[in-house]
Coordinates of C-alpha atoms and ligand atoms in Angstrom, one line a residue:
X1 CA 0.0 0.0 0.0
X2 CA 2.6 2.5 1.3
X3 CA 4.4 1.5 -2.4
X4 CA 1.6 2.3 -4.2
X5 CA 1.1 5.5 -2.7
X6 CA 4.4 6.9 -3.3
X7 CA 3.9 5.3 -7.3
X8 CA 0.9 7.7 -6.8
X9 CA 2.3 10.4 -4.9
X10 CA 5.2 10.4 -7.9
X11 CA 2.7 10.6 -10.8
X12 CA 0.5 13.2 -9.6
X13 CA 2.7 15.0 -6.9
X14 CA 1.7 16.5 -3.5
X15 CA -0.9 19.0 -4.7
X16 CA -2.6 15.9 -6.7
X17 CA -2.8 13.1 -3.1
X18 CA -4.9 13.0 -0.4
X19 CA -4.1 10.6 2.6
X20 CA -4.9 11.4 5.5
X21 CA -8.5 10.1 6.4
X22 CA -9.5 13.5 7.7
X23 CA -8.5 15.4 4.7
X24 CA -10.3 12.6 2.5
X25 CA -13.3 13.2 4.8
X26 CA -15.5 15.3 2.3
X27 CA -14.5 13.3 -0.3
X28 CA -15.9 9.9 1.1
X29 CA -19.8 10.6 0.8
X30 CA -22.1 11.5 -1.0
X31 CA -24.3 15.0 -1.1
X32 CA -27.1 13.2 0.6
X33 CA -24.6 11.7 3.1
X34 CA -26.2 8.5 2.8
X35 CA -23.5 6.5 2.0
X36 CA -19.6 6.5 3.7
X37 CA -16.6 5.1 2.5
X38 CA -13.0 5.0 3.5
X39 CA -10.8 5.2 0.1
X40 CA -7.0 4.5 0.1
X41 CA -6.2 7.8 -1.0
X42 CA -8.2 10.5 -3.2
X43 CA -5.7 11.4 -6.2
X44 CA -6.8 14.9 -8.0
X45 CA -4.3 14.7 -11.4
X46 CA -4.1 18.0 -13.0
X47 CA -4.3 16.4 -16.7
X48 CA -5.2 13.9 -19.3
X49 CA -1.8 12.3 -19.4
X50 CA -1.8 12.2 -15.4
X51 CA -5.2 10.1 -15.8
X52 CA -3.6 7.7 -18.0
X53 CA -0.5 7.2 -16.1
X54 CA -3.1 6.9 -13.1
X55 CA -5.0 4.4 -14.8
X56 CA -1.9 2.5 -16.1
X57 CA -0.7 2.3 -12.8
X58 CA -3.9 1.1 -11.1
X59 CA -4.4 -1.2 -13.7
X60 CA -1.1 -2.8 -13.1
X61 CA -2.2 -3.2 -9.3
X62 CA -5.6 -4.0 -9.6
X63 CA -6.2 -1.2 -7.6
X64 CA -10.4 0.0 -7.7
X65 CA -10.9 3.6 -9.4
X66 CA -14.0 5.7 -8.3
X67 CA -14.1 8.7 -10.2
X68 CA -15.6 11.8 -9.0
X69 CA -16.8 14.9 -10.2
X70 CA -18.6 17.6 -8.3
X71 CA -19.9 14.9 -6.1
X72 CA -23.3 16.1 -6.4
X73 CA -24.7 12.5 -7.5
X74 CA -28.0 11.1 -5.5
X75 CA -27.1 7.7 -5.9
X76 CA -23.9 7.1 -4.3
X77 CA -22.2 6.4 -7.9
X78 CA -19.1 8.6 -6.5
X79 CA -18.8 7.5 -3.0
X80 CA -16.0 4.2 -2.5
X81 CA -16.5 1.5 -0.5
X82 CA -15.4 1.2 3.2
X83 CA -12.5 -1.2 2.1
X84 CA -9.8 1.5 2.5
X85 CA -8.6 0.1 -0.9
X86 CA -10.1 2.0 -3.5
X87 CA -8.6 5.2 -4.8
X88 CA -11.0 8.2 -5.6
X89 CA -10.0 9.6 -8.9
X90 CA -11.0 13.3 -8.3
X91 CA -11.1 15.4 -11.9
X92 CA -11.8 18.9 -10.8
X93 CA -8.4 19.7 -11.3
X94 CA -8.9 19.4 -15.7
X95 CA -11.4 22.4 -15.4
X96 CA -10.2 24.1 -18.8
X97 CA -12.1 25.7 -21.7
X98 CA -10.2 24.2 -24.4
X99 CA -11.9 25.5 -27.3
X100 CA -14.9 27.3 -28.2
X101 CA -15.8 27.6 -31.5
X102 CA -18.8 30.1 -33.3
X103 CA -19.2 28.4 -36.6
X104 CA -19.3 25.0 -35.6
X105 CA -21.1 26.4 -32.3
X106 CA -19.1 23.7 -30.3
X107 CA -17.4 24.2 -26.9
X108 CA -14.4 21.8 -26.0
X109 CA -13.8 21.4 -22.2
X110 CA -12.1 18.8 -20.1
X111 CA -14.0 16.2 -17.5
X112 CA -13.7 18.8 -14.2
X113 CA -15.1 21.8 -15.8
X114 CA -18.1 23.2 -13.0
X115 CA -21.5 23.3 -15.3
X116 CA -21.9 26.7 -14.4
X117 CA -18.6 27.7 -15.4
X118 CA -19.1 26.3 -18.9
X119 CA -22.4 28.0 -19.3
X120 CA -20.5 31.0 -18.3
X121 CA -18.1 30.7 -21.4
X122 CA -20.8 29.9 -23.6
X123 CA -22.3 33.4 -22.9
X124 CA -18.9 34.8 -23.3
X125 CA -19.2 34.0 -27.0
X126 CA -23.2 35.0 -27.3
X127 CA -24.4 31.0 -27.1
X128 CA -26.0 28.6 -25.3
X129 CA -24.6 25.7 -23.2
X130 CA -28.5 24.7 -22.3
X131 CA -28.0 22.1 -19.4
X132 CA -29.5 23.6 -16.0
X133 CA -29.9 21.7 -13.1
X134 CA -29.5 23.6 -9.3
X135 CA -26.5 21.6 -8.4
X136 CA -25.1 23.8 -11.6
X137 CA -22.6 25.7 -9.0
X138 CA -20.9 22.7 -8.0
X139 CA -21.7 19.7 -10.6
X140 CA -19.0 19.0 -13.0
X141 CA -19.3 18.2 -16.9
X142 CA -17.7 14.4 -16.5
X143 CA -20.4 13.8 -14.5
X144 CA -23.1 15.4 -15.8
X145 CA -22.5 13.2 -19.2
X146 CA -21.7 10.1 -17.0
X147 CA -24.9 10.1 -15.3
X148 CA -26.4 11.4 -18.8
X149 CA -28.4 14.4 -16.3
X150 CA -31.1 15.8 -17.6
X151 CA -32.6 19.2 -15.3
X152 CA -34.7 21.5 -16.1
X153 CA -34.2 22.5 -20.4
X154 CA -34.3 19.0 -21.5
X155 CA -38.0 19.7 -23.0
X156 CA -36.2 21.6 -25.5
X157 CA -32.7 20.6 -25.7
X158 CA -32.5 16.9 -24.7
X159 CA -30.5 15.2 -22.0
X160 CA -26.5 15.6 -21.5
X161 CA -26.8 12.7 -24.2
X162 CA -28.3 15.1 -27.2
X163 CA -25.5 17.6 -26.1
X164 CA -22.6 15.4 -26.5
X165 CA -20.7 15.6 -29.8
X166 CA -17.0 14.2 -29.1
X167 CA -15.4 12.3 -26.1
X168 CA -11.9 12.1 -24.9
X169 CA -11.7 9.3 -22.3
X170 CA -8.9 7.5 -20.7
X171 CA -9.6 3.4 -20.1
X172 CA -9.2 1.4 -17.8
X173 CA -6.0 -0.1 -19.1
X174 CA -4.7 3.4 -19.1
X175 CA -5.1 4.0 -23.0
X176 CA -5.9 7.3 -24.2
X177 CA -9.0 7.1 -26.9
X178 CA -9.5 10.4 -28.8
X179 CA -12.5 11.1 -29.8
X180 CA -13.0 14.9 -29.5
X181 CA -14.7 15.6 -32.6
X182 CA -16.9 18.2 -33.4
X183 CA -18.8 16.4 -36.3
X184 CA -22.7 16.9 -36.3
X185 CA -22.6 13.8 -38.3
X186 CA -20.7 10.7 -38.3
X187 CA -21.9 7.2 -39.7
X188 CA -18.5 4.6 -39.1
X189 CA -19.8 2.1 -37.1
X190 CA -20.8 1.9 -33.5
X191 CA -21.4 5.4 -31.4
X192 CA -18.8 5.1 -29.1
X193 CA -19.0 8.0 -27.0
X194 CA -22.6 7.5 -26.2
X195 CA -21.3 3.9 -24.2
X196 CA -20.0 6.2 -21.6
X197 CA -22.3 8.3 -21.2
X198 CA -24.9 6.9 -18.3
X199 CA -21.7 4.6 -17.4
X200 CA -21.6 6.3 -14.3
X201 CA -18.0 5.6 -14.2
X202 CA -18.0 1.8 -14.9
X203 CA -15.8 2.0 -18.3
X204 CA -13.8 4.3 -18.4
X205 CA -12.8 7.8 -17.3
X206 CA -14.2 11.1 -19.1
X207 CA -11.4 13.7 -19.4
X208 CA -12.8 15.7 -22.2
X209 CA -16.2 16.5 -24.5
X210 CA -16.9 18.5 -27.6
X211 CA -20.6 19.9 -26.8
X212 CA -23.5 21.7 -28.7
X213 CA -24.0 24.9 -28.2
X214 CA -27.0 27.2 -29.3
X215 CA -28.0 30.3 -30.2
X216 CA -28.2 32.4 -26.6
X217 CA -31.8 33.8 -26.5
X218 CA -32.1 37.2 -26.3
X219 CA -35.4 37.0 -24.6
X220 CA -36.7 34.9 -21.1
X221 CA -40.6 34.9 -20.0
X222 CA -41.6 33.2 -16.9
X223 CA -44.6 31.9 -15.5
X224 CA -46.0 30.3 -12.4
X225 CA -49.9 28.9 -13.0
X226 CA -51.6 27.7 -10.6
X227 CA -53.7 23.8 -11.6
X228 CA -56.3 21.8 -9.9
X229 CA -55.0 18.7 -10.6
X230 CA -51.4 17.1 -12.5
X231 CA -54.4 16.1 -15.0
X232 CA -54.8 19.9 -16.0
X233 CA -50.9 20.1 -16.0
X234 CA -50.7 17.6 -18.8
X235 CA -53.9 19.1 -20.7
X236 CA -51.3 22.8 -19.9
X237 CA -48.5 20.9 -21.4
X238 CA -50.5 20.3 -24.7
X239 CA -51.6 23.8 -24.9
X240 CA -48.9 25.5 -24.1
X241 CA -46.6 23.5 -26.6
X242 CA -49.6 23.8 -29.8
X243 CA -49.7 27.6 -28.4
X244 CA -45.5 28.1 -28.2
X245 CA -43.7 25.3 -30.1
X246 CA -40.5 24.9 -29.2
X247 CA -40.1 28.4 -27.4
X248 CA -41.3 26.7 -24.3
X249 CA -38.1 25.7 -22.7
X250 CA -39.1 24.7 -18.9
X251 CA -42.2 22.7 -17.4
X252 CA -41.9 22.3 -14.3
X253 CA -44.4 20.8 -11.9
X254 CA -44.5 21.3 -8.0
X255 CA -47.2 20.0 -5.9
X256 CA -48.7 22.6 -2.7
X257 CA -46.5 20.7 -0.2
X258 CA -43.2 21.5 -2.1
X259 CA -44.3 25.0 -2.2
X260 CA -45.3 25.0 1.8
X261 CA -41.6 23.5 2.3
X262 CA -39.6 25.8 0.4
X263 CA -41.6 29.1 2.2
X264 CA -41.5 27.0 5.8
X265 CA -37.2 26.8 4.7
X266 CA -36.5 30.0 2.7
X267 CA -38.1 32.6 4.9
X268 CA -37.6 35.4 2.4
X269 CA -39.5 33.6 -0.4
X270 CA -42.7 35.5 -1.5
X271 CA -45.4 32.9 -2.9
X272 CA -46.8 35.6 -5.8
X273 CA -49.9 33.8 -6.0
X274 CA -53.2 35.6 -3.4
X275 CA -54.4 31.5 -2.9
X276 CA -53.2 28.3 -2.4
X277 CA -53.8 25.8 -4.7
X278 CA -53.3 21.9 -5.0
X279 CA -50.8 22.3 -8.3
X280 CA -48.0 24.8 -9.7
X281 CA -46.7 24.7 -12.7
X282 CA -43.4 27.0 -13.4
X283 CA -43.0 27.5 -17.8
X284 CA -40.9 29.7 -19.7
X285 CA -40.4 30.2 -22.8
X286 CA -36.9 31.4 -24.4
X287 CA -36.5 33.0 -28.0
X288 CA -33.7 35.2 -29.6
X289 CA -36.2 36.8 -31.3
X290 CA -37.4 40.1 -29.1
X291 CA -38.9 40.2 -25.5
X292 CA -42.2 41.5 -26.5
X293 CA -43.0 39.0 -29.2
X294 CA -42.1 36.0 -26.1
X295 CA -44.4 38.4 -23.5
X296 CA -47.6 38.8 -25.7
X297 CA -47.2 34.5 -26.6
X298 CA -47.3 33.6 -23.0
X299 CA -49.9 36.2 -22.1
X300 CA -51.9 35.0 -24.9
X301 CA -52.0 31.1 -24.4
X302 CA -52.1 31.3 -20.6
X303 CA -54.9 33.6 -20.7
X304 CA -56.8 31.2 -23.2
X305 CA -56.1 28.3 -20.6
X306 CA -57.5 30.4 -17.8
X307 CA -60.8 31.3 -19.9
X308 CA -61.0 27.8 -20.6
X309 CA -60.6 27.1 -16.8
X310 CA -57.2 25.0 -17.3
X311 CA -55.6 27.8 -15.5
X312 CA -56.9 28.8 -12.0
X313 CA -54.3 31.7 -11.1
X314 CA -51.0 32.7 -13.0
X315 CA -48.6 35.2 -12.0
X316 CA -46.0 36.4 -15.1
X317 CA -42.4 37.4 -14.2
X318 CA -41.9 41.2 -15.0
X319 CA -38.3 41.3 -14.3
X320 CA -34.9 39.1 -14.6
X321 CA -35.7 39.3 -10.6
X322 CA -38.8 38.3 -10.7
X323 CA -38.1 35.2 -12.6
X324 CA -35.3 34.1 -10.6
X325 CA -37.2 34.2 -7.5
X326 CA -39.9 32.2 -9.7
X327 CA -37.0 29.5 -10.1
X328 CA -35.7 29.9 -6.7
X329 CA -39.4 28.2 -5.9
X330 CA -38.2 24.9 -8.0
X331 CA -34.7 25.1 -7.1
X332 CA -34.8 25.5 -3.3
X333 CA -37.4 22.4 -3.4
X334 CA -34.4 19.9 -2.4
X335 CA -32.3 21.5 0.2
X336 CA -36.5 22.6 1.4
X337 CA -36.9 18.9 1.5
X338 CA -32.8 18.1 3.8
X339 CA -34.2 21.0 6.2
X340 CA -37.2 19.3 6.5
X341 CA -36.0 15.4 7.4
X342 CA -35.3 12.3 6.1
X343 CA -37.8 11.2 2.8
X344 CA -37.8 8.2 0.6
X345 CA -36.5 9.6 -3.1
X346 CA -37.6 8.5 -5.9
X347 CA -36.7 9.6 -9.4
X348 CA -39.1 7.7 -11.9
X349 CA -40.7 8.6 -15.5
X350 CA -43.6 7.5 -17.3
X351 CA -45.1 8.2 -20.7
X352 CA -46.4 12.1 -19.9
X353 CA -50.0 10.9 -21.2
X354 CA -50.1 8.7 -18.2
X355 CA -48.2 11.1 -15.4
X356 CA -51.8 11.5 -13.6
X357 CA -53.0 8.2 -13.5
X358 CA -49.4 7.5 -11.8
X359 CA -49.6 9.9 -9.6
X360 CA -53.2 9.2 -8.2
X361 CA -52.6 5.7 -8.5
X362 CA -49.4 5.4 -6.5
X363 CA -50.7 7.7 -3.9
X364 CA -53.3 5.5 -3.0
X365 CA -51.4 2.1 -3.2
X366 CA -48.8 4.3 -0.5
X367 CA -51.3 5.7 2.0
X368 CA -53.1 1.8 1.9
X369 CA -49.5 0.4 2.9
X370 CA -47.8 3.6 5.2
X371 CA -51.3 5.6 6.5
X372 CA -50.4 9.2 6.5
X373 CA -47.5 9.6 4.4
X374 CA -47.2 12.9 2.9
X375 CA -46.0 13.0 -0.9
X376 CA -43.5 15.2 -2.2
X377 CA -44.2 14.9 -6.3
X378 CA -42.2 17.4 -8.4
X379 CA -40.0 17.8 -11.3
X380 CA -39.6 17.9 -15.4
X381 CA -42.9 17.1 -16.6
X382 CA -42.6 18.1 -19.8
X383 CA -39.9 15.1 -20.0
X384 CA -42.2 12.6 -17.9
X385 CA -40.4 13.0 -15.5
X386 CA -41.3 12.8 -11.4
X387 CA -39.3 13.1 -8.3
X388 CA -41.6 11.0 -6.2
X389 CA -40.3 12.0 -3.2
X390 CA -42.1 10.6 0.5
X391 CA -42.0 12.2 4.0
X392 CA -43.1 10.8 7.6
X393 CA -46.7 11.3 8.5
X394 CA -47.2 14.2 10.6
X395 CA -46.2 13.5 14.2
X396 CA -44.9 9.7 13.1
X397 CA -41.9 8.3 13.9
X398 CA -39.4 9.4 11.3
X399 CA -37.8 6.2 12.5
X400 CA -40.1 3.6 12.0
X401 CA -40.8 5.3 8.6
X402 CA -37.4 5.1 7.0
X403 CA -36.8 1.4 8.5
X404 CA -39.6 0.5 6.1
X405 CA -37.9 2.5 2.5
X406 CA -37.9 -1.1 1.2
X407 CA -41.6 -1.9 1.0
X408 CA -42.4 2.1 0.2
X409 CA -40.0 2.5 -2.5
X410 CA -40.7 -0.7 -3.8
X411 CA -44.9 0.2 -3.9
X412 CA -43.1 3.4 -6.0
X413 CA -40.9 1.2 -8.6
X414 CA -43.7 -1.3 -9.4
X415 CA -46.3 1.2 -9.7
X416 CA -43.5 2.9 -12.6
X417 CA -42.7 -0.5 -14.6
X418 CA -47.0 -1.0 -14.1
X419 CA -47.0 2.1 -16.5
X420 CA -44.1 1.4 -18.5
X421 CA -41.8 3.4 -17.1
X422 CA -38.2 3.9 -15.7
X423 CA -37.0 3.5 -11.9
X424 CA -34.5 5.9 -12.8
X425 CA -35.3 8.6 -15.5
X426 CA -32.0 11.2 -14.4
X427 CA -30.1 10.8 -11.4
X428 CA -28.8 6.6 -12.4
X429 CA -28.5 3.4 -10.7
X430 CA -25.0 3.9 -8.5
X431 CA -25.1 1.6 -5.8
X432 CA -28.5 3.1 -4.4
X433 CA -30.6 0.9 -7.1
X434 CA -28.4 -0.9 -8.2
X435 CA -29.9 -4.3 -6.7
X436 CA -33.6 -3.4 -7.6
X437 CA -32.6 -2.8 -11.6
X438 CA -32.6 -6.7 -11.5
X439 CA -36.4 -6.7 -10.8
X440 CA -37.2 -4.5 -13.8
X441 CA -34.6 -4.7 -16.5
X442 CA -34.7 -8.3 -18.3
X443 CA -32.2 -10.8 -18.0
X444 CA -31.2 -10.1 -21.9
X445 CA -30.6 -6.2 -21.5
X446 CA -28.4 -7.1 -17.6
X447 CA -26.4 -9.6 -19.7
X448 CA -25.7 -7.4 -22.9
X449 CA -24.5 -4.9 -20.0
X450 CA -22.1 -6.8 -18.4
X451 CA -20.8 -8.0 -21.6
X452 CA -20.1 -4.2 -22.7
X453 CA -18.2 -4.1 -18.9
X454 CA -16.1 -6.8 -19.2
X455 CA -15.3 -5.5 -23.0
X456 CA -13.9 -2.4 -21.7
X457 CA -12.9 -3.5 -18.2
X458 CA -11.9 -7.0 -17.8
X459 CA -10.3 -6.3 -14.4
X460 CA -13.5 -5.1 -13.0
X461 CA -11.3 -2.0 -11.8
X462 CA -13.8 1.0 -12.9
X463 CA -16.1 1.9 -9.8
X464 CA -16.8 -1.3 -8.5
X465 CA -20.4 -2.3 -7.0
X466 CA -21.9 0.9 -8.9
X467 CA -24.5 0.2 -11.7
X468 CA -24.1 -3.5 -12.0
Ligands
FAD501 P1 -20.5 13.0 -9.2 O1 -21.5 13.0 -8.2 O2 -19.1 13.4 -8.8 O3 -20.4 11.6 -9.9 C1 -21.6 11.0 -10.4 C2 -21.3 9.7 -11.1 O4 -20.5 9.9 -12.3 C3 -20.4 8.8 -10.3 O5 -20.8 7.4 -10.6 C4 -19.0 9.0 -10.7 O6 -18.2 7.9 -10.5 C5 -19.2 9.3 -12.2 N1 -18.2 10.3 -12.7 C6 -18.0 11.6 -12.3 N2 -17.1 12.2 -13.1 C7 -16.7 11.2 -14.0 C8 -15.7 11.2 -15.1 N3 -15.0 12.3 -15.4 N4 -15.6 10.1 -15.8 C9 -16.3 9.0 -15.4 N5 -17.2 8.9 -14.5 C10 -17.4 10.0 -13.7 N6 -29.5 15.5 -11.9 C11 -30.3 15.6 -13.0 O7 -30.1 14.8 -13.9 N7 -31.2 16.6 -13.1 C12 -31.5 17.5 -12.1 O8 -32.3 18.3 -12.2 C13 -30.7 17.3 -10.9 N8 -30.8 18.2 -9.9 C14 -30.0 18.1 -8.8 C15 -30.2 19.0 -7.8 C16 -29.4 19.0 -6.6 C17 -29.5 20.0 -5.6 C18 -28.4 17.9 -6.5 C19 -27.5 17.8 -5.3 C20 -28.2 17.0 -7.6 C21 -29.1 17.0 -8.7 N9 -28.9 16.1 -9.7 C22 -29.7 16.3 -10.8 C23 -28.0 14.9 -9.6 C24 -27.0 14.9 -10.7 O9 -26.7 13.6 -11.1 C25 -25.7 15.7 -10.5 O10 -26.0 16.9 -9.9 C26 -24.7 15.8 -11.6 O11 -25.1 15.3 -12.9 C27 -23.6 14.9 -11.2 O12 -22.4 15.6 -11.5 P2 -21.2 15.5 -10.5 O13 -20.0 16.2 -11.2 O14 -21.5 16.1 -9.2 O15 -20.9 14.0 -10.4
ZN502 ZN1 -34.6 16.5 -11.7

């Protein structure tokens, strides 16, 4: 061990090693801090090469990699084991813009670039870097495209997936594989790049990406409307898209209890709406076409869908503040939900024509099993996608409710597959799920997956006991 550290220590130097338990502390669980592990060391190299000669290294020794990002992941996908044997492969250190280039509107940056700070550049040059999720501050690029995130523009712009052009990732033997190119098209044979996306760190290490980038829109209006039921939602969804096209970026929905959690948490937030209702939905739409054209669309169709009594209250952003304090409603909803307790998490989709059936459906199988629990249902609707999220009945023992994830979760999952849907629709497997996947995947699509794992890593080296 103490040989392998100083082979670490002298590929990497002092800057790029982490020993001491205490120092490797932060680095050994997850956001959630559900899940502690004890690695051997955590080893931050500063570039490509470094990785490789990491990975060569490691791969000599059979010594486990968990690579890590921003550490932002809700499924423990980042956190090692309690071994003390694994090394966490920490890639904030390759944070550069490589390239960014206006005609092809691509942007090349390596694996540890913050999302935020690659938006940043984006607008630097007048485009668009359209992923958005509220870990954005802290999340990192190589893992954004490793757990293929999605967040809140996906309606419009897909899933870290669409967004991906060109990889640049280093294997598991150590080799190097180049593929950072730019090219919109690209017919020779299998789509390699796309294998390691999702991979939450089972193949291979991300160092680098070619990515889309847009037009930047010149214009932003906001919404918060106010729904009787997620049925309307959907029936808003319809409207909103025949009424908007693909100018309607965001479609968010939040139930009344995410709301009542975020203004319980967040003292300063303002609810702009004079009642309480059962459903919110928060829409914009984005253009670079002007801000009036943008205004008078949402005016028009949301006024139409509260004539036709779709809508039951609606309150329109009239400034850049305004709107963000709009979002802050969403994006506070998680740390709303830490402040509040322990819940059961769920991350599901279903086919959007379905999303209200799920939801009334799976509420009742819960409250027959767990009396009292109190739902948490929010997210990317647009995208058919629900964070099913479920808290303690009021006055219960918090206890007694999280000893019995299992059967609730469980209640949750079924009820998805029962409506042909996903356990896991952004935020992956990682070691959280990655034992109920078995129920719902078949035994043809788990075998065709291990077959691509052993392919690439016939040690078994890459983030072992994540995914599979
Ligand atoms: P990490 O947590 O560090 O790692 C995630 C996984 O990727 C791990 O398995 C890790 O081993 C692997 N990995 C990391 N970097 C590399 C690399 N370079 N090469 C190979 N493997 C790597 N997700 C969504 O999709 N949509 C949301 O709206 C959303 N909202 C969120 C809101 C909050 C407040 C939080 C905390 C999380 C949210 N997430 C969301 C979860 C989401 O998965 C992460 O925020 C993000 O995509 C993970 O990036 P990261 O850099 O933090 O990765
Ligand atoms: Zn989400």
């Amino acid at each position: 061990m103490i040989q392998l550290l100083e082979r670490l220590r002298a590929l990497v130097g002092d800057a790029g090693l982490i020993t001491e338990a205490q120092d490797a502390a932060p680095y050994a669980t997850d956001w959630r801090k559900r899940y502690f592990g004890r690695p051997l060391a955590v080893v931050k190299p500063a570039s490509t090469q470094e990785v490789a000669a990491v990975m060569q290294l490691c791969a000599e020794t059979r010594t486990a990699v968990v690579p890590q990002g921003g550490n932002t992941g809700l499924c423990g996908g980042a956190t090692p084991d309690a071994s003390g044997a694994q090394i966490v492969l920490k890639l904030s250190r390759l944070n550069r813009v490589r390239a960014v280039d206006t005609v092809n509107n691509t942007i090349t940056v390596e694996a540890g670039c913050v999302l935020a700070d690659l938006q940043q550049a984006a607008a630097a040059a007048e485009r668009l870097f359209p992923l958005s999720l509220a870990a954005e501050g802290s999340c990192e690029i190589g893992g954004n495209l490793s757990t293929n995130a999605g967040g809140t523009a996906v309606l419009r712009y897909g899933n870290a997936r669409d967004l991906l052009l060109g990889l640049e990732v280093v294997l598991a033997d150590g080799r190097i594989w180049d593929g950072l190119r730019g090219l919109r098209k690209d017919n020779t044979g299998y789509d390699l790049k796309q294998l390691f996306v999702g991979a939450e760190g089972t193949l291979g290490v991300i160092t680098a990406a070619v990515l889309k980038l847009y037009p930047r829109p010149r214009a932003r209006a906001t919404a918060l409307a106010a729904l009787e039921s997620p049925a309307k939602a959907v029936q808003l969804l319809s409207h909103m898209q025949a009424g908007c096209g693909d100018r309607l970026t965001g479609f968010e929905l939040m139930s009344a209890f995410c709301l009542s959690l975020v203004a319980k948490h967040f003292p300063a937030t303002r609810l702009p709406l004079a009642q309480a209702h059962a459903q919110y939905v928060l829409l914009e739409l984005s253009d670079t076409a002007s801000a009036e054209s943008l205004d008078a669309t949402l005016e028009n169709t949301l006024s139409e869908a509260s004539e036709s009594g779709l809508v039951l209250d609606a309150a329109v952003a009239a400034s850049e503040a305004q709107a963000a304090a709009l979002w802050a409603l969403r994006e506070n909803i998680p740390e709303a939900q830490v402040h509040e307790g322990k819940q059961i998490k769920h991350d599901v989709s279903v086919p959007i024509s379905r999303i209200a059936e799920y939801i009334a459906v799976t509420d009742a199988e819960l409250q027959r099993a767990f009396p009292g629990v109190r739902m948490l249902t929010f997210g990317h609707l647009g995208d058919g996608n629900l964070h099913y999220n479920i808290a303690h009945p009021e006055g219960g023992s918090e206890e007694a409710f999280i000893a019995d994830s299992a059967r609730l979760s469980r209640v949750v999952h079924d009820c998805a597959a029962r409506f042909g849907g996903s356990i896991s629709a952004e935020h992956g497997l990682g070691q959280y799920k990655r034992g109920e996947i078995l129920r719902y995947k078949s035994s043809l699509e788990m075998e065709l997956m291990r077959r691509i794992k052993t392919a690439l890593d016939p040690q078994g080296i890459m983030n072992p006991g994540k995914v599979l």
